[in-house]
Coordinates of C-alpha atoms in Angstrom, one line a residue:
M1060 CA 255.1 166.7 161.6
Q1061 CA 256.9 164.1 163.6
N1062 CA 259.3 165.2 166.2
P1063 CA 263.0 164.3 166.0
I1064 CA 263.8 160.7 167.1
D1065 CA 265.0 160.5 170.7
E1066 CA 268.7 160.1 170.8
K1067 CA 268.5 156.9 172.9
Y1068 CA 266.9 155.2 169.9
Q1069 CA 269.5 156.4 167.4
I1070 CA 272.8 154.9 166.2
S1071 CA 276.2 156.4 165.3
P1072 CA 276.8 157.2 161.6
F1073 CA 279.4 154.4 161.3
F1074 CA 276.9 151.7 162.2
I1075 CA 275.2 152.2 158.8
V1076 CA 278.0 150.0 157.5
F1077 CA 276.5 146.9 159.1
L1078 CA 272.9 147.8 158.1
I1079 CA 273.8 148.3 154.4
Y1080 CA 276.0 145.2 154.3
V1081 CA 273.3 142.8 155.7
S1082 CA 270.7 144.3 153.5
M1083 CA 272.8 144.0 150.3
V1084 CA 274.3 140.5 150.9
G1085 CA 271.7 137.8 151.3
V1086 CA 270.9 134.4 150.0
G1087 CA 271.6 135.7 146.5
I1088 CA 275.3 135.4 147.1
L1089 CA 274.9 131.6 146.9
N1090 CA 273.4 131.5 143.4
F1091 CA 273.5 134.8 141.5
Q1092 CA 276.3 133.6 139.2
H1093 CA 273.8 131.1 137.6
S1094 CA 271.5 133.6 135.9
L1095 CA 274.3 136.2 135.4
V1096 CA 276.7 133.8 133.5
K1097 CA 273.8 132.5 131.5
R1098 CA 273.4 135.9 129.9
M1099 CA 277.0 137.4 130.0
G1100 CA 279.4 134.4 130.1
N1101 CA 282.9 135.4 131.0
D1102 CA 282.0 139.1 130.8
S1103 CA 279.7 138.7 133.9
W1104 CA 282.0 140.8 136.0
M1105 CA 281.2 143.8 133.9
T1106 CA 277.5 143.7 134.9
V1107 CA 278.5 143.6 138.6
L1108 CA 280.8 146.6 138.1
L1109 CA 278.1 148.6 136.3
L1110 CA 275.6 147.8 139.0
G1111 CA 278.0 148.9 141.7
I1112 CA 278.6 152.2 140.0
S1113 CA 274.9 152.9 139.5
I1114 CA 274.2 152.1 143.2
H1115 CA 276.7 154.9 144.2
L1116 CA 274.6 157.4 142.1
I1117 CA 271.4 156.2 143.7
I1118 CA 272.9 156.5 147.2
W1119 CA 273.9 160.1 146.4
M1120 CA 270.4 160.9 145.2
I1121 CA 268.9 159.3 148.4
Y1122 CA 270.9 161.5 150.7
K1123 CA 270.0 164.6 148.6
I1124 CA 266.3 163.6 149.0
L1125 CA 266.7 163.2 152.8
L1126 CA 268.9 166.1 153.6
L1127 CA 266.0 168.5 154.3
K1128 CA 265.8 171.3 156.9
Q1129 CA 263.1 169.4 158.8
E1130 CA 264.4 166.7 161.2
G1131 CA 262.9 163.4 162.0
I1132 CA 261.2 162.7 158.7
D1133 CA 261.8 159.8 156.2
I1134 CA 260.5 158.9 152.8
T1135 CA 257.0 158.2 154.0
H1136 CA 256.6 161.7 155.3
I1137 CA 258.2 163.2 152.2
N1138 CA 255.7 161.3 150.0
T1139 CA 252.9 162.9 152.0
L1140 CA 254.5 166.4 151.7
C1141 CA 255.0 166.0 147.9
F1142 CA 251.8 164.2 146.8
G1143 CA 249.2 164.8 149.5
K1144 CA 247.8 162.4 152.1
I1145 CA 245.8 160.0 149.8
F1146 CA 248.3 159.6 146.9
G1147 CA 251.3 159.8 149.3
S1148 CA 249.8 157.1 151.4
T1149 CA 249.3 154.9 148.3
I1150 CA 253.0 155.2 147.4
N1151 CA 253.9 154.4 151.0
V1152 CA 251.8 151.2 150.9
A1153 CA 253.8 150.2 147.7
I1154 CA 257.0 150.8 149.5
I1155 CA 255.9 148.8 152.5
L1156 CA 255.0 145.8 150.2
Y1157 CA 258.3 146.2 148.4
F1158 CA 260.3 145.7 151.6
Y1159 CA 258.0 143.0 152.9
I1160 CA 258.3 141.0 149.8
G1161 CA 262.0 141.3 149.8
A1162 CA 262.1 140.0 153.5
F1163 CA 259.8 137.1 152.6
I1164 CA 262.0 136.1 149.6
E1165 CA 265.1 135.9 152.0
F1166 CA 263.0 133.9 154.5
R1167 CA 261.7 131.4 151.9
A1168 CA 265.0 131.1 149.9
Y1169 CA 267.0 130.3 153.0
N1170 CA 264.5 127.6 154.0
D1171 CA 264.9 126.2 150.5
V1172 CA 268.7 126.1 150.8
V1173 CA 268.5 124.3 154.1
Q1174 CA 266.0 121.8 152.7
V1175 CA 268.0 121.1 149.5
W1176 CA 271.5 121.1 150.9
V1177 CA 271.2 120.0 154.6
F1178 CA 267.9 118.2 155.4
P1179 CA 266.2 117.1 152.2
E1180 CA 263.4 115.2 154.0
M1181 CA 262.7 117.9 156.5
N1182 CA 259.4 119.9 156.6
T1183 CA 260.4 123.5 156.5
F1184 CA 257.3 124.7 158.4
P1185 CA 258.7 124.0 162.0
M1186 CA 261.9 125.7 161.1
G1187 CA 260.0 128.6 159.7
I1188 CA 258.2 129.1 163.0
V1189 CA 261.5 129.1 164.9
L1190 CA 263.0 131.6 162.5
L1191 CA 260.0 133.9 162.7
L1192 CA 260.1 133.8 166.5
L1193 CA 263.7 134.9 166.5
I1194 CA 262.8 137.7 164.0
Y1195 CA 259.9 138.8 166.2
Y1196 CA 262.2 139.0 169.2
T1197 CA 264.8 141.1 167.3
V1198 CA 262.4 143.5 165.6
S1199 CA 260.3 144.0 168.7
G1200 CA 263.5 145.1 170.5
G1201 CA 263.7 148.1 168.3
F1202 CA 266.0 149.5 165.7
R1203 CA 269.2 149.3 167.9
S1204 CA 268.4 145.6 168.4
V1205 CA 268.3 145.1 164.6
T1206 CA 271.5 147.0 164.2
G1207 CA 273.2 144.9 166.9
L1208 CA 272.2 141.7 165.0
S1209 CA 273.5 143.3 161.8
F1210 CA 276.9 143.8 163.4
W1211 CA 277.2 140.2 164.4
G1212 CA 275.8 139.1 161.0
M1213 CA 278.6 140.9 159.2
L1214 CA 281.4 139.9 161.6
I1215 CA 280.6 136.2 161.7
S1216 CA 280.0 135.8 158.0
Y1217 CA 283.4 137.3 157.2
L1218 CA 285.1 135.1 159.7
I1219 CA 283.9 132.2 157.5
V1220 CA 284.1 133.8 154.1
I1221 CA 287.7 134.8 154.2
P1222 CA 289.1 131.3 155.1
F1223 CA 286.9 129.8 152.3
I1224 CA 288.4 132.2 149.7
L1225 CA 291.9 131.2 150.8
L1226 CA 291.0 127.5 150.5
L1227 CA 289.7 128.1 146.9
L1228 CA 292.8 130.0 145.6
P1229 CA 294.9 126.9 144.8
H1230 CA 292.0 125.5 142.6
L1231 CA 291.5 128.6 140.4
H1232 CA 292.3 128.8 136.7
P1233 CA 293.0 132.5 135.7
Q1234 CA 293.1 131.5 132.0
N1235 CA 289.3 131.1 132.1
L1236 CA 289.1 134.9 132.1
M1237 CA 291.0 135.4 128.9
S1238 CA 288.1 134.8 126.6
F1239 CA 285.8 137.7 125.9
N1240 CA 282.5 137.9 124.1
D1241 CA 280.4 140.6 122.3
H1242 CA 277.0 141.2 123.9
S1243 CA 274.1 143.2 122.5
M1244 CA 272.5 146.0 124.6
P1245 CA 269.4 143.9 125.3
E1246 CA 271.6 141.1 126.7
V1247 CA 273.5 143.6 128.9
L1248 CA 270.2 145.2 130.2
S1249 CA 268.7 141.7 130.8
S1250 CA 271.7 140.7 132.9
F1251 CA 271.6 144.0 134.7
K1252 CA 267.9 143.5 135.6
S1253 CA 268.3 139.8 136.6
T1254 CA 271.3 140.6 138.8
L1255 CA 269.9 143.7 140.5
Y1256 CA 268.2 141.7 143.3
I1257 CA 271.5 140.9 144.9
F1258 CA 272.2 144.6 145.5
M1259 CA 268.8 145.6 146.6
G1260 CA 268.1 146.5 150.2
F1261 CA 270.4 149.5 150.8
E1262 CA 267.4 151.7 150.0
A1263 CA 266.0 150.9 153.4
I1264 CA 268.0 153.9 154.5
L1265 CA 265.0 155.9 153.2
V1266 CA 263.1 154.8 156.2
Y1267 CA 265.6 154.4 159.0
Y1268 CA 267.5 157.7 158.1
P1269 CA 266.0 159.6 161.1
F1270 CA 267.4 157.0 163.5
I1271 CA 271.0 157.9 162.6
K1272 CA 272.8 160.6 164.7
T1273 CA 274.0 163.5 162.5
P1274 CA 272.8 161.4 159.4
E1275 CA 274.7 163.6 157.0
K1276 CA 277.9 162.1 158.3
S1277 CA 276.8 158.6 157.4
Q1278 CA 276.9 159.3 153.6
K1279 CA 280.6 158.6 153.3
W1280 CA 280.1 155.3 155.2
A1281 CA 277.2 154.4 152.9
H1282 CA 279.5 154.8 149.9
V1283 CA 282.3 152.9 151.5
T1284 CA 280.0 150.0 152.2
V1285 CA 278.6 149.9 148.6
L1286 CA 282.2 149.9 147.3
F1287 CA 283.0 147.1 149.7
V1288 CA 280.0 145.0 148.8
T1289 CA 280.5 145.6 145.1
S1290 CA 284.2 144.4 145.4
F1291 CA 282.9 141.3 147.3
Y1292 CA 280.4 140.4 144.5
L1293 CA 283.0 141.1 141.9
L1294 CA 285.5 138.9 143.7
T1295 CA 282.9 136.1 144.0
T1296 CA 282.1 136.4 140.3
L1297 CA 285.7 136.2 139.2
I1298 CA 286.5 133.3 141.6
T1299 CA 283.5 131.4 140.2
L1300 CA 284.6 132.0 136.6
M1301 CA 288.1 130.8 137.4
F1302 CA 286.9 127.8 139.3
F1303 CA 284.3 126.4 136.8
N1304 CA 283.9 126.4 133.1
V1305 CA 281.3 128.9 131.8
D1306 CA 279.2 126.2 130.3
Y1307 CA 279.2 124.3 133.6
I1308 CA 278.1 127.3 135.6
R1309 CA 275.0 127.7 133.4
H1310 CA 273.8 124.4 134.7
L1311 CA 274.6 125.0 138.4
L1312 CA 271.7 126.4 140.5
W1313 CA 274.0 127.0 143.5
P1314 CA 277.5 127.8 142.3
T1315 CA 278.9 129.1 145.6
L1316 CA 277.7 126.2 147.6
T1317 CA 279.0 123.7 144.9
M1318 CA 282.5 125.3 145.2
L1319 CA 282.4 124.8 148.9
K1320 CA 281.2 121.2 148.5
I1321 CA 284.2 120.4 146.3
I1322 CA 286.7 121.8 148.8
Q1323 CA 287.6 119.3 151.5
V1324 CA 289.6 119.9 154.7
P1325 CA 290.6 117.2 157.3
I1326 CA 288.3 118.5 160.1
L1327 CA 285.2 119.3 158.1
Q1328 CA 284.2 117.3 155.1
R1329 CA 281.2 119.3 154.2
L1330 CA 282.1 123.0 154.4
E1331 CA 278.8 124.0 152.8
Y1332 CA 277.0 122.8 156.0
L1333 CA 279.1 125.2 158.1
A1334 CA 278.5 128.1 155.6
I1335 CA 274.7 127.6 155.6
S1336 CA 274.6 127.4 159.4
V1337 CA 276.7 130.5 160.0
W1338 CA 274.8 132.4 157.3
L1339 CA 271.6 132.1 159.4
I1340 CA 272.7 135.0 161.6
K1341 CA 273.2 137.3 158.7
I1342 CA 269.9 136.2 157.1
L1343 CA 268.0 136.8 160.3
A1344 CA 269.5 140.4 160.3
N1345 CA 268.5 140.9 156.7
I1346 CA 264.9 139.8 157.3
S1347 CA 264.6 141.7 160.6
L1348 CA 265.7 144.9 158.9
G1349 CA 263.2 144.5 156.1
L1350 CA 260.3 143.8 158.5
W1351 CA 261.4 146.7 160.7
V1352 CA 261.2 149.0 157.7
A1353 CA 257.8 147.7 156.7
S1354 CA 256.4 148.0 160.3
R1355 CA 257.8 151.5 160.6
G1356 CA 256.1 152.4 157.3
M1357 CA 252.8 151.1 158.7
L1358 CA 253.3 153.3 161.9
N1359 CA 254.1 156.4 159.8
T1360 CA 251.3 155.9 157.3
F1361 CA 248.4 154.4 159.3
N1362 CA 249.5 155.0 162.9
A1363 CA 249.4 151.2 163.3
K1364 CA 251.1 149.8 166.4
R1365 CA 254.5 148.5 165.4
R1366 CA 254.3 145.1 167.1
S1367 CA 250.7 144.4 165.9
S1368 CA 251.7 145.1 162.3
L1369 CA 254.9 143.0 162.8
L1370 CA 252.9 140.0 164.1
I1371 CA 250.6 140.3 161.0
F1372 CA 253.6 140.4 158.7
L1373 CA 255.1 137.3 160.3
I1374 CA 251.9 135.3 160.2
G1375 CA 251.5 136.3 156.5
M1376 CA 255.1 135.1 155.8
L1377 CA 254.4 131.7 157.4
I1378 CA 251.2 131.2 155.4
A1379 CA 252.7 132.4 152.1
G1380 CA 255.6 130.0 152.6
L1381 CA 253.1 127.2 152.2
F1382 CA 252.3 128.3 148.7
V1383 CA 255.8 129.2 147.5
K1384 CA 257.1 125.7 147.7
D1385 CA 260.0 125.2 145.2
Y1386 CA 263.0 126.9 143.6
K1387 CA 261.0 127.8 140.5
S1388 CA 258.4 129.6 142.5
I1389 CA 261.0 131.5 144.5
R1390 CA 262.8 132.4 141.4
L1391 CA 259.6 133.8 139.8
L1392 CA 258.9 135.9 142.9
T1393 CA 262.5 137.1 142.9
D1394 CA 262.2 138.2 139.3
Y1395 CA 259.0 140.1 140.1
H1396 CA 260.7 141.8 143.1
S1397 CA 263.7 142.6 140.9
T1398 CA 261.4 144.4 138.4
M1399 CA 259.9 146.3 141.3
G1400 CA 263.3 147.2 142.4
M1401 CA 264.3 148.4 139.0
Y1402 CA 261.3 150.9 139.0
F1403 CA 261.9 151.8 142.6
L1404 CA 265.6 152.6 142.3
Y1405 CA 265.9 153.9 138.8
I1406 CA 262.6 155.7 138.2
Y1407 CA 261.0 156.6 141.6
I1408 CA 264.2 157.7 143.4
P1409 CA 265.3 160.0 140.5
I1410 CA 261.8 161.4 140.3
M1411 CA 261.8 162.2 144.0
F1412 CA 265.3 163.7 143.7
F1413 CA 264.1 166.2 141.1
I1414 CA 260.9 167.0 143.0
T1415 CA 262.6 167.7 146.3
R1416 CA 265.1 169.9 144.4
L1417 CA 262.1 172.0 143.1
K1418 CA 260.0 172.0 146.2
K1419 CA 260.8 174.0 149.4
F1420 CA 260.0 172.3 152.6

């Protein structure tokens, strides 16, 4: 069994706020309203609220799974304890791929945003190399390095987001929210599944849990952050519904950036350029955390050197980016990953919750 993590590599419980935030708020904030409104119309905010409530339940289960008597273990060790080395390692590989695909989607989606909105004629391959070099530098610095970047990602993004919200307030039409529609259960479930991807990422705590000092004290901060992120997505949804007509949103691929494009201020005529540029730091933190989790999983499962597996992951992302070329391909991969997330969060985690309640470690 692995020894407890050295304290010099650990973080204070409060810092989980930054890690959960950057993992839950990614490129999806720029366009999630498109698919959500297409299914739920003016009632889209209900889906966001239901998702937030369900995430709180999953967070509670995760902590129950991880609060074991043995120190220094994460979900990869628990899988081995519960299912044996062979089957447990197979599940660990699935978890590694899950976080790796999530990191790749953020990487490729951000490149697509830059190409569509800022440099339409630019080849994304050189920019991808630069991004991956920055990610390698961050992840190779260790977990505390990733946490530090997450802190700046959250701080800088909100220094930009809050003024943008204030600029949008005079252009909102609250009467747009007055109409309600009846939706069937299949429609609600479909919107739930298609929107889940914007909340995914917090489950990385299953792997970095041993790197938190007195981790049981971090649970309250995890719930506070989920509440904060849910409120942020809920506010973004309501602002979008009050800014645009529902039928118009159904034809917008990037509703958030379109709102920023319409807003004009004397100094900056293209606010979306500033938003995309600043968002880079947060996206780097998001991708770095996902790859750190994947490389940590490789170390725990196969005893693979962390930097070697990280290098392989980065080269794989660069090559895969050549095949996932357009928005349609990214959306298909996102839908696939969202389906994986549905099974992971709402089937695998509850199963592990009940197994760990029955087994004595």
